[in-house]
Coordinates of C-alpha atoms and ligand atoms in Angstrom, one line a residue:
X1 CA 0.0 0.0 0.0
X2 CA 2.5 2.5 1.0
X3 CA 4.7 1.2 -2.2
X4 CA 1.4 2.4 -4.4
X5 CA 0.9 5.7 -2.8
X6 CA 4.9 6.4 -3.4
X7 CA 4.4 5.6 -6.9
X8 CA 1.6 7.9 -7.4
X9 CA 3.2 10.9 -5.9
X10 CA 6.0 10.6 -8.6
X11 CA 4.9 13.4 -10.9
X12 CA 2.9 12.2 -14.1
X13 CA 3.9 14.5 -16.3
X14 CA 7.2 15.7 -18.5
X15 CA 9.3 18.2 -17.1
X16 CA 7.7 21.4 -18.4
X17 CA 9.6 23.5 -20.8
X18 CA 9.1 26.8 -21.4
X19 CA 7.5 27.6 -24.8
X20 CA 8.4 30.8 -26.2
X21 CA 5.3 33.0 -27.3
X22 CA 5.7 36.0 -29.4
X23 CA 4.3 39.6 -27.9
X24 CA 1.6 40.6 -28.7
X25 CA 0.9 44.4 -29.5
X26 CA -2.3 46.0 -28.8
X27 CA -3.6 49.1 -30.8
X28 CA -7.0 51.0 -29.6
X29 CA -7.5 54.4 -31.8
X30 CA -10.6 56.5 -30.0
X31 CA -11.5 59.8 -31.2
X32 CA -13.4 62.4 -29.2
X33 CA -15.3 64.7 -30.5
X34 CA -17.1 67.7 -28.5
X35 CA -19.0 70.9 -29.4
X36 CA -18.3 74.0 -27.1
X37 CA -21.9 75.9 -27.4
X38 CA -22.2 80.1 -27.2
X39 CA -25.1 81.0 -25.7
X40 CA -26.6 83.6 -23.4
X41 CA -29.4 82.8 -20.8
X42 CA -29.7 79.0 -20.7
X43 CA -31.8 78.7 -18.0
X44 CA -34.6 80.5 -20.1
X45 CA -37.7 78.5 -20.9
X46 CA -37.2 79.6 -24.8
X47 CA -33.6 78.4 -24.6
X48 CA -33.7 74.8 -25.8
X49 CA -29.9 74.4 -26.0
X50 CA -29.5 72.3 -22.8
X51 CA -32.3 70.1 -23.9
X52 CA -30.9 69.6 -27.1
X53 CA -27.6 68.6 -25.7
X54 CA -28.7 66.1 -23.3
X55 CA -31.0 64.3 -25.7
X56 CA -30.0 65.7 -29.3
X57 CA -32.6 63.0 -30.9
X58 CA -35.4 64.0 -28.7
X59 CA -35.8 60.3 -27.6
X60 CA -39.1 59.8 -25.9
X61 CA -37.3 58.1 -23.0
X62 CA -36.0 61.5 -21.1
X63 CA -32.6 61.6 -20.2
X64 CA -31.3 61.2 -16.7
X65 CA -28.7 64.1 -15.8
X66 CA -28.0 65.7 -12.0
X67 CA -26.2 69.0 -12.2
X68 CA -24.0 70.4 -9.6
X69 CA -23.8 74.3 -8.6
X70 CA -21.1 76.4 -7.8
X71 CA -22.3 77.9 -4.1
X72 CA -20.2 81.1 -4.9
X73 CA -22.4 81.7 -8.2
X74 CA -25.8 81.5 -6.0
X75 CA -24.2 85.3 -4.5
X76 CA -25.0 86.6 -8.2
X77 CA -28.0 84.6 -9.4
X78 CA -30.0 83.5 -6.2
X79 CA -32.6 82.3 -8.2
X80 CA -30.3 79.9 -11.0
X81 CA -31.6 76.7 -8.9
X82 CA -35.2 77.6 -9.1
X83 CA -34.2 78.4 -12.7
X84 CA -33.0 75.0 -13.1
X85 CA -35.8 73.6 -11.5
X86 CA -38.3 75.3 -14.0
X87 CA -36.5 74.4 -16.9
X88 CA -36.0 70.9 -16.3
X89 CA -40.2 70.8 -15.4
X90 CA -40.4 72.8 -19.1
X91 CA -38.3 69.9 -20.6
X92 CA -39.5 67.2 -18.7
X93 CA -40.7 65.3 -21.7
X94 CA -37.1 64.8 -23.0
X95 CA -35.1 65.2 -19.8
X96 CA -35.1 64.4 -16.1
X97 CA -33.4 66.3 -13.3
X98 CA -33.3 63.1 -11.2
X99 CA -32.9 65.6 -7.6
X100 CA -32.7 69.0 -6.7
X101 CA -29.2 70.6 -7.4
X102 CA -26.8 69.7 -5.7
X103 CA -24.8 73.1 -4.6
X104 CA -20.9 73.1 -3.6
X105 CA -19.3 75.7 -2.3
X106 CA -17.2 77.6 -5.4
X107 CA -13.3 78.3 -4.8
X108 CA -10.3 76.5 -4.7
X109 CA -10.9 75.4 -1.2
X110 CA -13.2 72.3 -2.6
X111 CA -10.1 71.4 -4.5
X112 CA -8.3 70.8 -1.1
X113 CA -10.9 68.9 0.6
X114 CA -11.2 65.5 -0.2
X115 CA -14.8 64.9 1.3
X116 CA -16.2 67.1 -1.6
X117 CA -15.3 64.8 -4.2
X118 CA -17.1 62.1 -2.3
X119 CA -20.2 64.3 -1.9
X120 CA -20.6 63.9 -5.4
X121 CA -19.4 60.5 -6.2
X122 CA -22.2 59.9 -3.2
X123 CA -25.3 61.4 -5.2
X124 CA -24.4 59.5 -8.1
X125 CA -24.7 56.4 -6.3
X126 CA -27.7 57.4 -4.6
X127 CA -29.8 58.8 -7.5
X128 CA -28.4 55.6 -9.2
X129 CA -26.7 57.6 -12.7
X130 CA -25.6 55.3 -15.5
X131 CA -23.0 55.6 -17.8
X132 CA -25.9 56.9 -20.3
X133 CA -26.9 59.4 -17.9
X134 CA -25.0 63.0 -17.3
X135 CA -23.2 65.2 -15.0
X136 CA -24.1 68.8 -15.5
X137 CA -21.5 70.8 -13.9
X138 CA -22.0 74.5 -13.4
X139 CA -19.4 77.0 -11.6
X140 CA -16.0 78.5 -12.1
X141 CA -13.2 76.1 -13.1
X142 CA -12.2 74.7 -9.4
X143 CA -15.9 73.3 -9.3
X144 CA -15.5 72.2 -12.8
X145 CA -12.3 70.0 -12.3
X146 CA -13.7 68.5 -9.1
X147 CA -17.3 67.7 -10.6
X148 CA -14.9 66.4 -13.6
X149 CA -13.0 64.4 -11.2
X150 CA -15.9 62.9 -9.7
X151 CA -17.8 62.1 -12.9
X152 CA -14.8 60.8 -14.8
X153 CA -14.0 58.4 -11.9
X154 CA -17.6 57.1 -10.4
X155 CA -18.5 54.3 -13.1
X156 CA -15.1 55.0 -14.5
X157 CA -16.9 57.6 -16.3
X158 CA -20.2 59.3 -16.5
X159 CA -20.8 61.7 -19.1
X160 CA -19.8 65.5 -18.1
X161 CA -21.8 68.4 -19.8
X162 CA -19.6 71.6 -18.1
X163 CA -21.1 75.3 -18.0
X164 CA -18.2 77.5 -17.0
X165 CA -19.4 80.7 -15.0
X166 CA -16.2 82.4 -14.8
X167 CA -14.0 84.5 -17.5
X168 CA -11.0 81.9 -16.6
X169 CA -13.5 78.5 -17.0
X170 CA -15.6 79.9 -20.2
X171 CA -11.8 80.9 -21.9
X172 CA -9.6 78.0 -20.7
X173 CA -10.3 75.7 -18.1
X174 CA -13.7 74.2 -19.0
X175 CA -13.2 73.9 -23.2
X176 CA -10.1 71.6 -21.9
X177 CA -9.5 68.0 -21.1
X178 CA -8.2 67.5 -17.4
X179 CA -9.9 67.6 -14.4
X180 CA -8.6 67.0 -10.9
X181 CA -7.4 68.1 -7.0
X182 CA -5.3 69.1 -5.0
X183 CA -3.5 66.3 -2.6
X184 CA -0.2 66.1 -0.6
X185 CA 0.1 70.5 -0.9
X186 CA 0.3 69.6 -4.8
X187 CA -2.2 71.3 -7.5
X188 CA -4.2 69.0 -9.3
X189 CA -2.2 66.1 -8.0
X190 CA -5.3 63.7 -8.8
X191 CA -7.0 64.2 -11.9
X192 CA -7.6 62.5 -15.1
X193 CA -7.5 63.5 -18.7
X194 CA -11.7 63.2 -19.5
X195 CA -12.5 65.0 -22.6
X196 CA -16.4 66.7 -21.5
X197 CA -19.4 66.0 -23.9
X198 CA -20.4 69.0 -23.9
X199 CA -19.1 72.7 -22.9
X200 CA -21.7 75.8 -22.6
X201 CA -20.4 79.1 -22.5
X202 CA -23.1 81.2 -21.1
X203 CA -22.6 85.1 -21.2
X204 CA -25.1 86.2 -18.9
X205 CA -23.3 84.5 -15.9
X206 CA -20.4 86.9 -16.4
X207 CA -23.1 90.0 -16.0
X208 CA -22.6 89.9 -11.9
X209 CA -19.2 88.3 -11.7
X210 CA -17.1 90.0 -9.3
X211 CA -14.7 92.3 -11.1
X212 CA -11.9 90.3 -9.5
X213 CA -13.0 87.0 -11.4
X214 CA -14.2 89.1 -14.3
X215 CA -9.8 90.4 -14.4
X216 CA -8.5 87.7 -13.3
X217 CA -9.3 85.3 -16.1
X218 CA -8.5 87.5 -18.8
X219 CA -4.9 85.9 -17.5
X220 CA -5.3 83.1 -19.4
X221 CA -6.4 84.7 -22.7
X222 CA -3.2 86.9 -22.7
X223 CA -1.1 83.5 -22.1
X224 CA -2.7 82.2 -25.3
X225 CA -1.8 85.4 -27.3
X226 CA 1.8 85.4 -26.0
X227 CA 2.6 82.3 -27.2
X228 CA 0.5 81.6 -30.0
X229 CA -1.4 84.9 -31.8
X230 CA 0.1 88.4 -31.8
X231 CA -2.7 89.8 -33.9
X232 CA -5.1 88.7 -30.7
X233 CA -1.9 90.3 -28.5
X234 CA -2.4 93.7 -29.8
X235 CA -5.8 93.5 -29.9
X236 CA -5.7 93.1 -26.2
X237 CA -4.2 95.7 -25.9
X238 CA -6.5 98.0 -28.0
X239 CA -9.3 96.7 -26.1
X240 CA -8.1 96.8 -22.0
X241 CA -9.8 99.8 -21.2
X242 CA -13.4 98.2 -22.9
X243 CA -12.7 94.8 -20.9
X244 CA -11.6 97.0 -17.2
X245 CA -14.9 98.3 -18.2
X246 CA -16.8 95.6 -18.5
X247 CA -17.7 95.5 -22.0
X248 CA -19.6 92.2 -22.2
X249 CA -19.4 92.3 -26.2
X250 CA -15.3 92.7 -26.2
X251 CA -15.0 89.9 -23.4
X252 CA -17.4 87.1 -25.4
X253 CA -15.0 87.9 -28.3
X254 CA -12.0 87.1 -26.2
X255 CA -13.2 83.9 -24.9
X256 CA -14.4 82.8 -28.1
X257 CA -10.6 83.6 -29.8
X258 CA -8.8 82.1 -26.5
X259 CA -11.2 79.4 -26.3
X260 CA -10.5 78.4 -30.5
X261 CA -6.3 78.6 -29.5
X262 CA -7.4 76.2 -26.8
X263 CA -9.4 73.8 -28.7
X264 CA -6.5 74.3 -32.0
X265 CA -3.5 73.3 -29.4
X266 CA -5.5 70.1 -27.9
X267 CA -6.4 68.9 -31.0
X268 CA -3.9 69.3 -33.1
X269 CA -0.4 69.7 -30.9
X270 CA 0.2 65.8 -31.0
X271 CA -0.3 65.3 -27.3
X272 CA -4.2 66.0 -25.8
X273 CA -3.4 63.6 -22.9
X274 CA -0.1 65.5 -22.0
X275 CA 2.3 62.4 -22.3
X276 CA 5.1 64.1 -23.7
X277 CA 7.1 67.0 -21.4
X278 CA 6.1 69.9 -23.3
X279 CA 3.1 71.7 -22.4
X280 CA 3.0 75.0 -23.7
X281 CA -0.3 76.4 -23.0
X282 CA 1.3 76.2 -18.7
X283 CA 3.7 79.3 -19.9
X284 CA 4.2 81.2 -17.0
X285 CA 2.4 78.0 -14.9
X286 CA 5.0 76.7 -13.0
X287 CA 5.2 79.7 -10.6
X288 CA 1.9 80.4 -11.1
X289 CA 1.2 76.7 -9.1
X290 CA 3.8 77.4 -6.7
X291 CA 2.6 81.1 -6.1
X292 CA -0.7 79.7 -5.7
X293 CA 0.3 77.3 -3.3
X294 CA 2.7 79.9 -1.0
X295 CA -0.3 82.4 -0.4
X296 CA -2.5 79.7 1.0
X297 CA -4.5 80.3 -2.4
X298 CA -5.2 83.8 -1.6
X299 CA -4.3 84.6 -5.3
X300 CA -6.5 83.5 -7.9
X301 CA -5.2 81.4 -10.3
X302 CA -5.4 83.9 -12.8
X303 CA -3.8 86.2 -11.1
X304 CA -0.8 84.1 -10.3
X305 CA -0.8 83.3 -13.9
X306 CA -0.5 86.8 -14.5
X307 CA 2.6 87.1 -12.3
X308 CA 3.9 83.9 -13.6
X309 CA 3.8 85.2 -17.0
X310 CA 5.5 89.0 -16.2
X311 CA 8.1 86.4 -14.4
X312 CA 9.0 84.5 -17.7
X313 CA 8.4 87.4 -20.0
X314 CA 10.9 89.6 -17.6
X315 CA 13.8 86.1 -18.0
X316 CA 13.1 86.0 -21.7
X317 CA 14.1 90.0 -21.8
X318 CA 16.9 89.9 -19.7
X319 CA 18.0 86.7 -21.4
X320 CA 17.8 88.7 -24.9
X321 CA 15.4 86.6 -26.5
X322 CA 12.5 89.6 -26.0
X323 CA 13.1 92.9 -27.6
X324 CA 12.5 95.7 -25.0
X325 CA 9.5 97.2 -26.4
X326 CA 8.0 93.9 -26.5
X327 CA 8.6 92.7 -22.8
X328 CA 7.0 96.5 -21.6
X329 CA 4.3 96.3 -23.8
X330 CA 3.3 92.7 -21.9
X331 CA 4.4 94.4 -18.7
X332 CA 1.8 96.9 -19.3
X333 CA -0.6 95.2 -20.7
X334 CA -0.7 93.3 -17.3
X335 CA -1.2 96.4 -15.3
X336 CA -3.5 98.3 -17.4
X337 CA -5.6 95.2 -17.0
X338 CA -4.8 95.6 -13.3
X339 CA -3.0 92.9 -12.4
X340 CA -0.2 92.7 -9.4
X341 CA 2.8 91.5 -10.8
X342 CA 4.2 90.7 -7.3
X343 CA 3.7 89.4 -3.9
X344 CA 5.8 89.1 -1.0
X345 CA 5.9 85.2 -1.0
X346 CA 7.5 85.6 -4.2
X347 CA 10.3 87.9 -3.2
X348 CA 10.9 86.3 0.5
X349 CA 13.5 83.5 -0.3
X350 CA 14.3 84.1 -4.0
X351 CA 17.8 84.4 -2.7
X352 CA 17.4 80.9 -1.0
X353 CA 16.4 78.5 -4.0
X354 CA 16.4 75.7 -1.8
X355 CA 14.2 77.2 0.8
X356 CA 10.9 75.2 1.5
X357 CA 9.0 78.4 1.1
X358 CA 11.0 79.4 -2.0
X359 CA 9.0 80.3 -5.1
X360 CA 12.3 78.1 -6.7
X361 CA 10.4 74.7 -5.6
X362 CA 8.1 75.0 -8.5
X363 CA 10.7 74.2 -11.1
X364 CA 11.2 70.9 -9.9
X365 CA 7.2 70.1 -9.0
X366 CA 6.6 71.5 -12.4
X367 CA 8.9 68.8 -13.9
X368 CA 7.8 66.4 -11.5
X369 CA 4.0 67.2 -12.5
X370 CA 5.1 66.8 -16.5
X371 CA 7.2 64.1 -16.0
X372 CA 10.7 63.6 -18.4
X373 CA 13.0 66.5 -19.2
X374 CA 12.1 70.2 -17.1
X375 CA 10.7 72.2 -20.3
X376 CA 9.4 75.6 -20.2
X377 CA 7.9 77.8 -22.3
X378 CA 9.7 81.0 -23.2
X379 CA 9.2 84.0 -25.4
X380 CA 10.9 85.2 -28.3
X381 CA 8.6 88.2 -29.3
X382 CA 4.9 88.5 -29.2
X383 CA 3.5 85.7 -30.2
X384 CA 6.2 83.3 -30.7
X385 CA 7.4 81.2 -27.9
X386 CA 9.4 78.5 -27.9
X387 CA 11.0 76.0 -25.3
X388 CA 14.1 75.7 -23.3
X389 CA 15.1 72.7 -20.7
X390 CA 17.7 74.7 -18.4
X391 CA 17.2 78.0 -16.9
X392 CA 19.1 80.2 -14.5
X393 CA 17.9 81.0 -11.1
X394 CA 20.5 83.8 -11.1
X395 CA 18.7 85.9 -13.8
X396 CA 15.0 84.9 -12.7
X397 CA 16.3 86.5 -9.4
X398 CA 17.0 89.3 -11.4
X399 CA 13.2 89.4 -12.5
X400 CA 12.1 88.8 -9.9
X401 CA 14.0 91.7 -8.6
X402 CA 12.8 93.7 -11.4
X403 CA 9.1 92.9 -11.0
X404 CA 9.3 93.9 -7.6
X405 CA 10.6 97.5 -8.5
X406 CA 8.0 98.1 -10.8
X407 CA 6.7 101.3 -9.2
X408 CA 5.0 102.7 -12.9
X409 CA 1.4 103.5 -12.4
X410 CA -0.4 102.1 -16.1
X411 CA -2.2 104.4 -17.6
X412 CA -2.8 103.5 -20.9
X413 CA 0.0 104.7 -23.6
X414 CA 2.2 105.2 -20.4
X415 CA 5.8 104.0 -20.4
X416 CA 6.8 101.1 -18.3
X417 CA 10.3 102.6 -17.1
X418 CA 12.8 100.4 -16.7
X419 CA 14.4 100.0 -13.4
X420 CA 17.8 97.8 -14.0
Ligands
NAD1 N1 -8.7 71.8 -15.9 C1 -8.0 72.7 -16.5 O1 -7.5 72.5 -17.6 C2 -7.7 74.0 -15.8 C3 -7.1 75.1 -16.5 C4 -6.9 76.3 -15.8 C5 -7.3 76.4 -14.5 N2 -7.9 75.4 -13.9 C6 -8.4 75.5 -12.5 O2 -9.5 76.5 -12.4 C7 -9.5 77.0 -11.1 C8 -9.7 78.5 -11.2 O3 -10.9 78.8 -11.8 P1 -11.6 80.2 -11.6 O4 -10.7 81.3 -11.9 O5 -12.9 80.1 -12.3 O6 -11.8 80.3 -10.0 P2 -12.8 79.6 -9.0 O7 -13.5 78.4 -9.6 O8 -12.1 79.5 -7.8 O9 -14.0 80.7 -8.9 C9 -13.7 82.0 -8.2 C10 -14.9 82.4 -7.3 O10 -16.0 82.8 -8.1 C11 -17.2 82.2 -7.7 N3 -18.0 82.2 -8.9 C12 -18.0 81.4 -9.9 N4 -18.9 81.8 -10.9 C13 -19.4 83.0 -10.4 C14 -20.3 83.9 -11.0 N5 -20.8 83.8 -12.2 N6 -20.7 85.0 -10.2 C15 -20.1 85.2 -9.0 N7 -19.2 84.3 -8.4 C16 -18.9 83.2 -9.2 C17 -16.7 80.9 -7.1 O11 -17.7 80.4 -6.2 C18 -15.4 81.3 -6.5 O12 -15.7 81.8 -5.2 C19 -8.2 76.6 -10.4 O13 -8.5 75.5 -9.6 C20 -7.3 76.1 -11.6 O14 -6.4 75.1 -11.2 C21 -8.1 74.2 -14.5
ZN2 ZN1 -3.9 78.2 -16.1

């Protein structure tokens, strides 16, 4: 007995030999396609736009959609929800506004709070949204890249309609493809790259924006300009004194232009998902982040794009890539639109690059962010930029320096003097 169960213990079968199997390669090709809507007053009965996008073949089944509100809009238009509300009752053969709108509190704050991004992920569970159903976002862009967040990960993906309600969101941050928040003191540490379905650029919610918001975003646009357009350059500067003055006409034609360079670059650049280590619509970014960060978010990010950009404009200058004339046009440009272009956090340990709190951290979290080789975005006149993968922090001290002396008031057609 003991002899049998010895003999079948002995292993049956050959010695097994590795086989050698060839790799194989796996291609998936997936095109995205979404339309970026003008509109003004979508919340009006006669506005069918919103009901067009959510269910563009009028299906007799309604579509199921939730939309999210920015709390900080509510200050200008205390009666969107109820707006909502009535619309979706107008439409309520085509579409369903499965619960009441949910509102979040607007700001980059959200962006630093994780339990937010749950709050959302939570309704969707709880009104039970399919991948067929949508995520109607509406707010300035920190609500849109945590709604993003949330949508693009519950269901690994629900679809996102966004309606931008800020001059920054309607000209950059909502026509784009990432979403995300903040996490470890890092800016948009999580985050995915989630093209929307839809984007609706709504002029009327920029009637009672706070003129901080209505400035700040205008950042953005003059980025856009710098690197890419000098004809849109010059005519922001022709128009700074309409858009201080809240011309609503001149500022739907700057988000429509800066919106088109933004939509252009992401589709036809080479790299909408960013895998590469060029990104050349962050010129001026990687202090802006870092600026952001240092004043405890006290700046908007506009406005630390701003200073960002009078940063690398002022190194491209002293660096004699930029003509004179050209780096205090942009200089003035910045203030006539009334723009800082320095704060003490960015001064305080310039001369300490390794500092914790110096402004100098951001080159290597920018890299970090990007990933690969540290590339930035430089100038080499209005409208042309172009990329470099070293820099020196001795003459981006000297900008620094030189930013911080600016003591020109900016009337318009005033001389930026310079102060070397
Ligand atoms: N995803 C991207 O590609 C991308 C690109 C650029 C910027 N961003 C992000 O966008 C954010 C900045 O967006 P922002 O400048 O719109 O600021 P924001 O979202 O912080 O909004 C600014 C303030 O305005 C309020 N608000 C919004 N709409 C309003 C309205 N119509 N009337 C009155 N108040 C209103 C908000 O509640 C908030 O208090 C940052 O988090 C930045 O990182 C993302
Ligand atoms: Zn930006």
């Amino acid at each position: 007995m003991s002899q049998l169960i010895q003999r079948l213990a002995v292993p049956a079968f050959p010695k097994p030999q590795a086989v050698p199997l060839p790799m194989l390669q796996q291609s998936v090709s997936v095109t995205f396609d979404y339309p970026v809507h003008f509109t003004f007053d979508l919340f009006s009965p006669t506005n069918g736009l919103l009901r067009s996008v959510l269910n563009p073949n009028l299906d007799a089944v309604p579509t199921n959609f939730i939309v999210v509100v920015d709390g900080g809009l509510l200050a200008s238009m205390p009666n969107l929800v109820a707006q909502i509300q009535a619309y979706a009752d107008c439409y309520a053969d085509r579409i369903n506004l499965k619960i009441t709108p949910l509102i979040i509190a607007g700001g980059e704050g959200i962006k630093n709070d994780p339990t937010q991004v749950t709050i959302v992920h939570q309704l969707i569970h709880d009104v039970g949204l399919c991948r067929h159903s949508y995520v109607v976002a509406i707010g300035g862009g920190a609500l849109l890249d945590l709604v993003g967040y949330a949508a693009a990960t519950a269901h690994r993906g629900i679809r996102l309609v966004r309606v931008p309600t800020t001059v920054l969101a309607q000209d950059d941050s909502g026509v784009g493809v990432k979403n995300g928040v903040n996490a470890f003191g890092k800016k948009n540490f999580l985050g995915t790259f989630t093209p929307p379905y839809a984007v609706i650029n709504d002029g009327a919610f920029l009637v009672n924006l706070p003129q901080r918001d209505w400035i700040a975003g205008i950042a953005e646009a003059v980025k856009v300009a710098l690197i890419k357009d000098a004809a849109f350059f010059w005519w922001l500067v022709a128009q700074a004194t309409a858009l201080v003055q809240r011309d609503l006409g001149v500022m739907q034609q700057l988000i429509h232009r800066s919106c088109q360079h933004h939509l252009t670059h992401i589709g036809t650049y080479g790299d909408p998902f960013e895998m590469g280590s060029s990104r050349p619509l962050d010129f001026g970014h990687w202090s802006a982040h870092r600026l952001e960060h240092l004043t405890n978010y006290r700046l908007r990010h506009g406005e630390a794009v701003a200073i960002g950009m009078a940063i690398d404009s002022t190194y491209s200058y002293l660096n004699g890539d930029l003509a004179e004339a050209d780096w205090e046009a942009i200089i003035q440009l910045l203030q006539t639109l009334g723009f800082a272009l320095t704060v003490p956090e960015l001064v305080e340990f310039a001369d300490r690059p390794d500092h914790p709190q110096s402004v100098f951290r951001g080159l290597s979290e920018f890299r970090e962010h990007l990933g690969g080789e540290l590339t930035l975005m430089m100038l080499r006149g209005i409208g042309v930029g172009f990329e470099v993968h070293q820099v020196e922090i001795e003459l981006y001290q000297r900008a620094i320096g030189l930013l911080a002396m600016q003591c020109v008031p900016n009337p318009i057609g005033g001389r930026i003097e310079q102060l070397d």
